[in-house]
Coordinates of C-alpha atoms in Angstrom, one line a residue:
X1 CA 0.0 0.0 0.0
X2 CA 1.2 3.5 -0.5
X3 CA 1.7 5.6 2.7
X4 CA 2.0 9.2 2.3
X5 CA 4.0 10.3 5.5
X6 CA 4.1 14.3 6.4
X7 CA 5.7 15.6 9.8
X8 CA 6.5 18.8 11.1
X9 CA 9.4 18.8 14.0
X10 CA 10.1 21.4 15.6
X11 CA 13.5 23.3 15.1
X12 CA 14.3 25.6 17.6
X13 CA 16.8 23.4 19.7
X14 CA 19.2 21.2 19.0
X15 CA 17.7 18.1 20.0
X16 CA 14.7 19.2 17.3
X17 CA 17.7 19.2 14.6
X18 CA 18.6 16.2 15.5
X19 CA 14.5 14.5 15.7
X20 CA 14.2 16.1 12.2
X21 CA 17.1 14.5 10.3
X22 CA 16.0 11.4 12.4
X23 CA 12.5 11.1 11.5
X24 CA 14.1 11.9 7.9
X25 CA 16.1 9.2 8.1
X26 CA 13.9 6.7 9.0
X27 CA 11.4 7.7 6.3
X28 CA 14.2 7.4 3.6
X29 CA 14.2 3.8 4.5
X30 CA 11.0 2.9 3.2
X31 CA 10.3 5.9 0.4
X32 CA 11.3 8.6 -1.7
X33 CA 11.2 12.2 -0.5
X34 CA 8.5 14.4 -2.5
X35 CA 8.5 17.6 -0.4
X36 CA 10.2 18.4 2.3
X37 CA 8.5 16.9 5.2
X38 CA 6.8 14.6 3.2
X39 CA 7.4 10.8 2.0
X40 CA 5.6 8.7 -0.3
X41 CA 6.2 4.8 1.1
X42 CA 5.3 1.6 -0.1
X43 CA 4.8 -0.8 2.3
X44 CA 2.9 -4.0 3.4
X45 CA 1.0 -3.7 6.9
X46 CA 4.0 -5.2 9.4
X47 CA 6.3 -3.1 7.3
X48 CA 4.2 0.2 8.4
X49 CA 3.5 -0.8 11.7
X50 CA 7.5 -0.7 12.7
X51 CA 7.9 2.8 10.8
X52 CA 5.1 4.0 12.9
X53 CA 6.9 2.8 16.1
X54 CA 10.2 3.7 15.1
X55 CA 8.8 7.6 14.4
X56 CA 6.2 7.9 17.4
X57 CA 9.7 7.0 19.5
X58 CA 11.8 9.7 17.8
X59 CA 9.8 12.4 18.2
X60 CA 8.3 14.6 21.1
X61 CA 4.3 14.5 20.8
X62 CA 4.2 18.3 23.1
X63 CA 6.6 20.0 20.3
X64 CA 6.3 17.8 16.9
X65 CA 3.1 16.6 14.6
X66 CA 3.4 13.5 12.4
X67 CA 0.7 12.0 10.0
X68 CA 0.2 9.0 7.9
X69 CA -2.7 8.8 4.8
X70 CA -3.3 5.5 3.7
X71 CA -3.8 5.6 0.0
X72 CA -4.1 1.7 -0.4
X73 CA -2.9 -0.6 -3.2
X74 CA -4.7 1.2 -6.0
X75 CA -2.9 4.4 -5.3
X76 CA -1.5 5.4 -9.0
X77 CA -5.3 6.1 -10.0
X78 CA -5.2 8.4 -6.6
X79 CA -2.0 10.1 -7.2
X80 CA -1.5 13.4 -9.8
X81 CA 1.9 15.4 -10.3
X82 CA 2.4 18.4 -11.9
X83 CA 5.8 20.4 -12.4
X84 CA 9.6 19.2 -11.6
X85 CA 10.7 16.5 -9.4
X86 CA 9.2 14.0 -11.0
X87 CA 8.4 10.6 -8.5
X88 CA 9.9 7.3 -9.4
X89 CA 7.9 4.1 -10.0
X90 CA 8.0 2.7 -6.4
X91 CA 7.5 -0.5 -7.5
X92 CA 10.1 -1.4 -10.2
X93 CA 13.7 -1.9 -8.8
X94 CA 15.9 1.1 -8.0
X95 CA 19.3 0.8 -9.8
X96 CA 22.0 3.2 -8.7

């Protein structure tokens, strides 16, 4: 299923710097990058439930906000892009 995953972490200390390039991180492991806070994933359900942990432990729920839309397995009829940047085909093979 494609996740779309969007976070805002606050910056004004150190230890948000360091959240932020965590929770980057972490979501760079399971998608491609298509704004700045936000990810486009694709993964199965076990898959999403250990990103979900692994985020809702980096950040601080008083300071930060982090949200997951579940687009589903039919997600390229959902999904329109306009301008530069254009995404990758998550599921074909990515050959560096």
């Amino acid at each position: 299923m494609l996740v779309l995953i969007t976070y805002d972490v606050s910056t004004v200390s150190s230890g948000g710097q360091k959240r932020l390039r965590q929770v980057s991180k972490a979501c760079q492991n399971y998608g491609q990058r298509v704004q700045n806070s936000v990810f486009e994933c694709v993964v199965d359900a076990a898959q999403l439930a250990a990103l979900k942990i692994k985020l809702v432990g980096i950040i601080d729920e008083k300071q930060d906000s982090l949200r997951f839309y579940r687009l589903g397995n039919n997600y390229k009829s959902k999904v329109e892009h306009f301008g530069v940047k254009e995404s990758i085909d998550l599921d074909n093979p990515i050959i560096f």
